[in-house]
Coordinates of C-alpha atoms and ligand atoms in Angstrom, one line a residue:
X128 CA 8.9 -11.3 20.2
X129 CA 10.1 -9.8 17.0
X130 CA 7.5 -7.0 16.7
X131 CA 8.3 -5.6 20.1
X132 CA 11.6 -4.2 18.8
X133 CA 11.4 -0.4 18.6
X134 CA 10.2 1.1 15.4
X135 CA 12.8 2.7 13.3
X136 CA 12.0 6.4 13.1
X137 CA 13.2 7.9 9.9
X138 CA 13.5 11.6 10.4
X139 CA 13.1 14.0 7.5
X140 CA 16.4 15.0 6.0
X141 CA 17.6 18.5 6.3
X142 CA 16.5 19.1 2.7
X143 CA 16.0 22.8 3.4
X144 CA 19.7 23.2 3.3
X145 CA 20.0 21.9 -0.3
X146 CA 19.4 24.6 -2.8
X147 CA 17.0 23.5 -5.5
X148 CA 16.0 25.7 -8.4
X149 CA 12.6 24.0 -8.8
X150 CA 9.8 25.1 -6.5
X151 CA 9.1 22.7 -3.7
X152 CA 6.0 22.6 -1.5
X153 CA 6.0 24.5 1.7
X154 CA 7.0 22.2 4.6
X155 CA 3.6 21.6 6.1
X156 CA 2.4 19.8 2.9
X157 CA 4.9 17.0 3.7
X158 CA 4.8 14.7 6.6
X159 CA 7.4 12.2 7.6
X160 CA 6.6 8.5 7.7
X161 CA 7.8 6.1 10.3
X162 CA 8.7 2.6 9.2
X163 CA 8.5 -0.3 11.5
X164 CA 11.1 -2.9 10.9
X165 CA 9.2 -6.1 10.0
X166 CA 12.2 -8.3 10.7
X167 CA 11.6 -10.3 7.5
X168 CA 15.4 -10.7 7.3
X169 CA 17.0 -12.2 10.4
X170 CA 20.0 -10.4 12.0
X171 CA 22.4 -12.8 10.3
X172 CA 21.0 -11.9 6.8
X173 CA 19.0 -15.2 6.4
X174 CA 15.4 -15.0 5.3
X175 CA 12.5 -15.1 7.8
X176 CA 10.3 -17.6 5.8
X177 CA 7.5 -17.7 8.5
X178 CA 7.2 -13.9 8.4
X179 CA 7.0 -13.9 4.6
X180 CA 4.4 -16.7 4.6
X181 CA 2.3 -14.7 7.0
X182 CA 2.3 -11.8 4.5
X183 CA 0.7 -13.9 1.9
X184 CA -2.2 -14.7 4.3
X185 CA -2.7 -11.0 5.2
X186 CA -2.8 -10.2 1.5
X187 CA -5.5 -12.8 0.8
X188 CA -7.8 -11.1 3.4
X189 CA -7.3 -7.6 2.0
X190 CA -7.7 -8.4 -1.6
X191 CA -10.8 -10.5 -0.9
X192 CA -12.5 -7.6 0.8
X193 CA -11.4 -5.2 -2.0
X194 CA -12.9 -7.5 -4.6
X195 CA -16.2 -7.9 -2.7
X196 CA -16.5 -4.1 -2.4
X197 CA -15.8 -3.7 -6.1
X198 CA -18.3 -6.4 -7.1
X199 CA -20.9 -4.8 -4.8
X200 CA -20.4 -1.2 -6.0
X201 CA -19.3 -1.5 -9.6
X202 CA -21.0 -4.7 -10.7
X203 CA -24.1 -4.6 -8.4
X204 CA -23.4 -8.1 -7.1
X205 CA -24.5 -9.2 -3.7
X206 CA -26.8 -6.2 -3.2
X207 CA -28.5 -8.1 -0.4
X208 CA -26.4 -7.0 2.5
X209 CA -27.1 -10.2 4.4
X210 CA -25.8 -12.4 1.7
X211 CA -22.8 -10.1 1.4
X212 CA -22.1 -10.4 5.1
X213 CA -22.5 -14.1 5.0
X214 CA -20.1 -14.3 2.1
X215 CA -17.5 -12.2 3.9
X216 CA -17.9 -14.4 7.0
X217 CA -17.3 -17.5 4.9
X218 CA -14.3 -15.9 3.2
X219 CA -12.7 -15.2 6.5
X220 CA -13.5 -18.6 8.1
X221 CA -10.7 -20.9 8.8
X222 CA -8.0 -18.3 8.6
X223 CA -4.9 -18.5 10.7
X224 CA -4.0 -15.9 13.4
X225 CA -1.5 -13.4 12.1
X226 CA 1.5 -12.3 14.0
X227 CA 2.2 -8.6 14.0
X228 CA 5.5 -9.0 12.1
X229 CA 3.5 -9.8 9.0
X230 CA 2.6 -6.4 7.9
X231 CA 4.3 -3.7 6.0
X232 CA 3.7 -0.6 8.1
X233 CA 4.2 3.0 7.0
X234 CA 2.6 5.4 9.4
X235 CA 2.3 9.2 9.7
X236 CA 0.3 11.8 11.6
X237 CA -3.4 12.5 10.6
X238 CA -5.6 15.0 12.5
X239 CA -9.3 14.3 12.9
X240 CA -12.2 16.3 14.3
X241 CA -12.7 19.8 15.8
X242 CA -10.6 20.4 17.9
X243 CA -8.2 18.4 15.8
X244 CA -6.7 15.3 17.5
X245 CA -3.6 13.6 16.1
X246 CA -3.6 9.9 15.2
X247 CA -0.8 7.7 14.0
X248 CA -2.2 6.3 10.7
X249 CA -1.0 3.6 8.4
X250 CA -1.2 4.7 4.8
X251 CA -2.4 2.0 2.4
X252 CA -2.6 2.9 -1.3
X253 CA -4.2 -0.5 -2.0
X254 CA -7.5 0.0 -0.3
X255 CA -10.0 2.8 0.1
X256 CA -11.6 3.1 3.6
X257 CA -10.4 5.2 6.5
X258 CA -10.8 3.3 9.8
X259 CA -9.7 4.6 13.2
X260 CA -10.1 3.2 16.7
X261 CA -12.9 4.9 18.5
X262 CA -14.5 5.3 21.9
X263 CA -17.0 2.7 20.8
X264 CA -14.2 0.1 20.8
X265 CA -13.7 -2.2 23.7
X266 CA -10.5 -4.0 24.7
X267 CA -9.7 -4.9 21.1
X268 CA -8.5 -1.3 20.6
X269 CA -5.9 -1.8 23.3
X270 CA -4.0 1.4 24.1
X271 CA -4.7 3.1 20.7
X272 CA -5.7 6.7 20.4
X273 CA -9.5 6.7 20.1
X274 CA -11.6 8.9 18.0
X275 CA -14.2 10.6 20.4
X276 CA -17.0 11.7 18.0
X277 CA -19.0 13.2 20.9
X278 CA -16.1 15.6 21.5
X279 CA -15.8 16.8 17.9
X280 CA -18.1 19.6 16.9
X281 CA -17.7 18.7 13.2
X282 CA -18.5 14.9 13.6
X283 CA -21.7 13.8 11.8
X284 CA -22.9 10.3 12.5
X285 CA -24.5 8.2 9.7
X286 CA -26.8 5.2 10.1
X287 CA -24.4 2.9 8.4
X288 CA -22.3 0.2 9.8
X289 CA -19.3 -0.7 7.7
X290 CA -16.9 -3.6 7.7
X291 CA -13.4 -2.7 6.5
X292 CA -9.9 -4.0 6.2
X293 CA -7.6 -3.3 9.1
X294 CA -3.8 -3.1 9.1
X295 CA -3.2 -6.8 8.7
X296 CA -6.0 -7.4 6.3
X297 CA -8.3 -8.8 8.9
X298 CA -11.6 -7.1 9.4
X299 CA -12.8 -4.3 11.6
X300 CA -16.2 -2.8 11.8
X301 CA -17.8 0.4 13.0
X302 CA -20.1 3.3 12.3
X303 CA -19.6 5.5 9.4
X304 CA -19.1 9.2 10.3
X305 CA -18.0 12.3 8.4
X306 CA -15.6 14.7 10.0
X307 CA -12.8 17.2 9.3
X308 CA -9.5 15.4 8.5
X309 CA -6.2 17.2 8.1
X310 CA -2.9 15.8 6.8
X311 CA 0.2 17.8 6.3
X312 CA -1.8 21.0 6.5
X313 CA -4.3 19.9 3.8
X314 CA -7.9 19.6 5.0
X315 CA -10.8 17.5 3.8
X316 CA -14.2 18.5 5.2
X317 CA -16.9 15.9 5.7
X318 CA -14.4 13.1 5.1
X319 CA -16.0 9.7 5.5
X320 CA -14.4 7.6 8.2
X321 CA -15.2 4.4 10.0
X322 CA -15.2 4.8 13.8
X323 CA -14.1 1.2 14.7
X324 CA -16.0 -0.5 17.4
X325 CA -13.9 -3.7 17.0
X326 CA -10.5 -4.5 15.7
X327 CA -9.0 -7.9 15.2
X328 CA -7.1 -8.6 18.5
X329 CA -3.9 -9.4 16.7
X330 CA -3.5 -5.8 15.5
X331 CA -4.3 -4.2 18.9
X332 CA -0.6 -3.8 19.7
X333 CA 0.5 -2.2 16.4
X334 CA 1.7 1.3 16.8
X335 CA -1.0 2.6 14.5
X336 CA -4.4 4.0 15.5
X337 CA -6.0 3.3 12.2
X338 CA -5.6 2.7 8.5
X339 CA -6.1 5.2 5.7
X340 CA -6.9 3.7 2.3
X341 CA -6.0 6.0 -0.6
X342 CA -7.4 4.2 -3.6
X343 CA -10.7 4.6 -5.5
X344 CA -14.2 4.6 -4.0
X345 CA -15.1 1.4 -5.8
X346 CA -12.9 -0.6 -3.4
X347 CA -14.4 1.1 -0.3
X348 CA -16.9 -0.8 1.9
X349 CA -18.7 2.5 2.5
X350 CA -18.4 3.5 -1.2
X351 CA -17.0 6.9 -0.1
X352 CA -14.1 8.8 -1.5
X353 CA -10.7 8.6 0.1
X354 CA -8.9 11.6 1.4
X355 CA -7.2 13.1 -1.6
X356 CA -10.3 12.6 -3.8
X357 CA -12.4 14.5 -1.1
X358 CA -9.8 17.3 -1.0
X359 CA -9.8 17.6 -4.8
X360 CA -13.6 17.8 -5.0
X361 CA -13.4 20.6 -2.5
X362 CA -10.7 22.4 -4.4
X363 CA -8.5 23.2 -1.5
X364 CA -5.2 21.7 -2.7
X365 CA -2.7 23.4 -5.0
X366 CA -2.3 20.2 -7.1
X367 CA -4.6 17.1 -7.1
X368 CA -1.7 14.9 -6.0
X369 CA -0.4 12.9 -3.1
X370 CA 3.1 11.7 -3.4
X371 CA 5.1 9.1 -1.6
X372 CA 8.7 8.4 -1.0
X373 CA 9.2 5.0 0.8
X374 CA 12.8 4.5 1.8
X375 CA 14.3 1.6 3.7
X376 CA 17.6 3.4 4.2
X377 CA 16.7 7.0 4.8
X378 CA 13.8 9.5 5.2
X379 CA 10.3 8.4 4.1
X380 CA 7.6 10.9 3.5
X381 CA 4.2 11.7 2.0
X382 CA 3.2 15.0 0.4
X383 CA -0.4 16.0 -0.1
X384 CA -1.4 18.6 -2.7
X385 CA 2.0 18.6 -4.3
X386 CA 5.0 16.8 -5.8
X387 CA 8.1 17.4 -3.6
X388 CA 10.9 18.2 -6.1
X389 CA 13.4 17.7 -3.4
X390 CA 12.8 14.0 -3.5
X391 CA 13.1 13.7 -7.3
X392 CA 16.5 13.1 -8.9
X393 CA 14.9 13.1 -12.4
X394 CA 12.9 16.4 -12.6
X395 CA 9.3 16.1 -13.4
X396 CA 7.6 12.8 -13.0
X397 CA 7.0 10.6 -16.1
X398 CA 3.2 10.1 -16.2
X399 CA 1.3 6.9 -16.9
X400 CA -2.5 6.8 -17.4
X401 CA -4.3 4.5 -15.0
X402 CA -5.7 1.2 -16.2
X403 CA -9.3 0.4 -15.1
X404 CA -11.2 -2.8 -14.3
X405 CA -13.9 -3.0 -17.0
X406 CA -14.1 0.8 -17.1
X407 CA -14.1 1.4 -13.4
X408 CA -11.2 3.0 -11.5
X409 CA -10.2 0.7 -8.7
X410 CA -6.5 0.5 -7.8
X411 CA -3.6 2.7 -8.7
X412 CA -2.5 0.5 -11.6
X413 CA -0.5 0.6 -14.7
X414 CA -1.8 -1.0 -17.9
X415 CA 0.3 -3.0 -20.4
X416 CA 3.1 -3.4 -17.9
X417 CA 5.7 -6.2 -17.7
X418 CA 8.8 -7.2 -15.7
X419 CA 12.2 -7.5 -17.3
X420 CA 15.1 -9.7 -16.3
X421 CA 18.6 -8.9 -17.4
X422 CA 17.4 -6.5 -20.0
X423 CA 14.9 -8.9 -21.6
X424 CA 11.1 -8.9 -21.1
X425 CA 10.1 -11.7 -18.8
X426 CA 6.4 -11.8 -19.4
X427 CA 5.0 -12.6 -22.9
X428 CA 1.7 -10.9 -22.3
X429 CA 1.9 -7.4 -20.6
X430 CA -0.8 -6.9 -18.0
X431 CA -2.0 -4.5 -15.2
X432 CA 0.4 -3.8 -12.4
X433 CA -1.1 -2.4 -9.2
X434 CA 1.0 -0.3 -6.8
X435 CA 0.2 -0.9 -3.2
X436 CA 2.1 0.6 -0.2
X437 CA 0.3 -2.0 2.0
X438 CA 2.0 -4.9 0.3
X439 CA 5.6 -5.7 1.1
X440 CA 6.6 -7.9 -1.9
X441 CA 5.9 -8.1 -5.6
X442 CA 3.0 -10.5 -6.2
X443 CA 2.1 -12.3 -9.4
X444 CA -0.4 -14.9 -10.3
X445 CA 1.4 -18.3 -9.9
X446 CA 1.8 -19.1 -13.6
X447 CA 3.0 -15.6 -14.3
X448 CA 5.5 -15.8 -11.4
X449 CA 6.8 -19.1 -12.9
X450 CA 7.2 -17.4 -16.3
X451 CA 9.2 -14.6 -14.7
X452 CA 11.4 -17.0 -12.7
X453 CA 12.1 -19.1 -15.8
X454 CA 14.0 -16.1 -17.1
X455 CA 16.2 -15.9 -14.1
X456 CA 19.4 -18.0 -14.5
X457 CA 19.8 -20.7 -11.9
X458 CA 16.4 -20.1 -10.3
X459 CA 14.6 -22.8 -8.4
X460 CA 11.2 -23.3 -6.8
X461 CA 11.3 -23.0 -3.0
X462 CA 7.6 -23.7 -2.2
X463 CA 4.3 -22.8 -3.8
X464 CA 4.9 -19.1 -3.3
X465 CA 8.6 -18.5 -3.3
X466 CA 11.6 -19.0 -5.6
X467 CA 15.3 -18.8 -5.0
X468 CA 18.3 -17.6 -7.1
X469 CA 22.0 -18.0 -6.7
X470 CA 23.1 -15.3 -4.3
X471 CA 26.3 -14.8 -6.2
X472 CA 24.6 -13.9 -9.5
X473 CA 21.4 -11.9 -8.8
X474 CA 19.2 -11.0 -11.7
X475 CA 18.7 -7.4 -12.8
X476 CA 15.0 -6.8 -12.4
X477 CA 13.1 -3.8 -14.0
X478 CA 9.5 -3.0 -14.8
X479 CA 8.2 -1.3 -17.9
X480 CA 4.8 0.4 -18.0
X481 CA 2.3 1.2 -20.7
X482 CA 4.4 -0.1 -23.6
X483 CA 7.0 2.6 -22.8
X484 CA 9.8 0.0 -22.6
X485 CA 12.7 2.4 -23.1
X486 CA 12.2 3.8 -19.7
X487 CA 12.4 0.9 -17.2
X488 CA 12.2 1.2 -13.4
X489 CA 14.6 -0.9 -11.6
X490 CA 14.4 -2.9 -8.4
X491 CA 17.6 -2.7 -6.4
X492 CA 19.4 -5.8 -5.2
X493 CA 18.7 -4.7 -1.7
X494 CA 15.0 -4.7 -2.4
X495 CA 14.9 -7.8 -4.5
X496 CA 17.0 -10.1 -2.2
X497 CA 14.9 -11.2 0.8
X498 CA 17.8 -13.0 2.4
X499 CA 19.6 -16.3 2.0
X500 CA 18.2 -19.7 3.1
X501 CA 19.4 -20.8 6.5
X502 CA 19.8 -24.3 5.1
X503 CA 21.8 -23.2 2.0
X504 CA 23.5 -19.8 2.2
X505 CA 24.3 -19.9 -1.5
X506 CA 20.6 -19.6 -2.3
X507 CA 18.6 -16.4 -1.8
X508 CA 14.9 -15.8 -1.9
X509 CA 13.6 -13.2 -4.4
X510 CA 10.9 -10.6 -3.8
X511 CA 8.7 -11.7 -6.8
X512 CA 6.3 -14.3 -5.4
X513 CA 3.4 -16.3 -6.8
X514 CA 0.0 -16.1 -5.2
X515 CA -3.5 -16.2 -6.6
X516 CA -5.4 -13.2 -5.2
X517 CA -8.3 -13.3 -7.7
X518 CA -6.9 -10.4 -9.6
X519 CA -6.8 -12.1 -13.0
X520 CA -3.5 -11.6 -14.6
X521 CA -2.6 -8.5 -12.6
X522 CA 0.6 -8.1 -10.6
X523 CA 1.0 -6.1 -7.3
X524 CA 4.0 -4.0 -6.9
X525 CA 4.5 -3.6 -3.2
X526 CA 7.3 -2.0 -1.2
X527 CA 10.0 -4.1 -2.8
X528 CA 9.3 -2.0 -5.9
X529 CA 8.0 1.2 -4.3
X530 CA 11.2 1.8 -2.3
X531 CA 13.0 2.3 -5.6
X532 CA 10.8 5.2 -7.0
X533 CA 9.2 8.5 -6.0
X534 CA 5.5 8.0 -6.8
X535 CA 2.9 10.8 -7.5
X536 CA -0.8 9.8 -7.5
X537 CA -2.9 12.2 -9.6
X538 CA -6.5 11.9 -8.5
X539 CA -7.9 14.4 -11.0
X540 CA -6.2 13.2 -14.2
X541 CA -6.2 9.5 -13.2
X542 CA -2.5 8.9 -13.7
X543 CA 0.6 7.8 -11.8
X544 CA 3.9 9.8 -12.0
X545 CA 7.2 8.1 -11.4
X546 CA 10.6 9.8 -10.7
X547 CA 14.0 8.5 -9.7
X548 CA 14.0 9.1 -6.0
X549 CA 16.5 10.9 -3.7
Ligands
NAG10 C1 -15.6 12.0 24.9 O1 -15.8 13.4 24.9 C2 -16.9 13.8 25.8 C3 -17.1 15.3 25.6 O2 -15.9 16.0 25.7 C4 -16.4 13.4 27.2 O3 -17.4 13.8 28.1 C5 -16.2 11.9 27.3 O4 -15.7 11.6 28.6 C6 -15.2 11.5 26.2 N1 -15.1 10.0 26.2 C7 -14.0 9.4 26.3 C8 -14.1 7.9 26.3 O5 -12.9 9.9 26.4
NAG11 C1 21.4 -3.9 -19.3 O1 21.6 -2.8 -20.1 C2 22.3 -1.7 -19.5 C3 22.3 -0.5 -20.5 O2 22.7 -0.9 -21.8 C4 23.6 -2.1 -19.1 O3 24.3 -1.1 -18.4 C5 23.5 -3.3 -18.1 O4 24.8 -3.8 -17.8 C6 22.7 -4.4 -18.8 N1 22.4 -5.4 -17.8 C7 22.6 -6.8 -18.0 C8 22.3 -7.6 -16.8 O5 22.9 -7.2 -19.1

């Protein structure tokens, strides 16, 4: 089975040896991330279409739940919990079983409770609940580390039961607690967390004990603040930031309470104010953004672009994806989600945000090219896919984009900072 291959552990580089005039955060603010190889490209370099297709299913689950939460909290729709549960049940009916290779998985160490117990947590900037396996969980939690709330002196149980996303977008549910949570030496007191009593069986094997969403509370099933927002409200971090370097070919890391200058090759980040949904902060998203192909804009109407570490590819509404691909010389439709391009002449793909089109952020060939077709090695599948996720005209920039930048999320000033990574 593909997913049983050992995870690729990306150790932190020996950055301490590199002299850098700019201040960098003390080491404890930064944790290394472990990437699991998803095997979306086969060993011979051909594309794993089944694995990619499974990603689209997982995304549908996740974005449906986010949307239901947003409608419930921000728009007051479905306030009757019964009808909401019924709707969620309907939404997840008839779904196919996912295989573990379908997720993009970036995990790191998170400490929960008093005394603090380490958990291996999957960081997802495209959702907002923190869910961990708990002692209330039966066999569906497999061999995961379980949160023992009776053993934590700082655990406080609430009366609420919450249904959340889990790693593959399927649901998990459990009781809402608050407890002390520490990441990279930064502590949030009374952080809301869902102690899962059930997980989808397909995710039981994943080398992650839980999922930490890092977006805004309007996407949260519990309508509670995610880690860095809690930390910021308690005033314990030096800067109201969490920063992420996702790297397919070297060390990956997250920094809480700072911006790690050692990871920037372009000095200070360039800041972009967040776009909202009808005045409500939801995702980490750029407004007035657009893709470019070979130095020309490839979308006539700029729109919101969401950044999401829990999405592998770059996802556009189908008509928007078609417009993008019409600008790629030699492109062809592969199926309802995917397009191909001539492997020998790949497009140069960049993104421009908030009308600042002079600075564009590129997607490397390595990130853009998902592999060649087994049936025609001259054709390669591209990372921009078409899928209707109910996000209006918005695009999602997943790992295929994020592995090309250093990203700073500023929870206080509601902005995203980008830097050229190193
Ligand atoms: C949880 O902690 C309590 C108190 O330390 C202990 O008695 C109990 O055995 C633990 N439960 C599990 C399932 O580990
Ligand atoms: C786009 O413009 C840059 C800068 O002028 C240039 O280096 C690059 O070759 C151009 N790319 C294409 C595909 O024309």
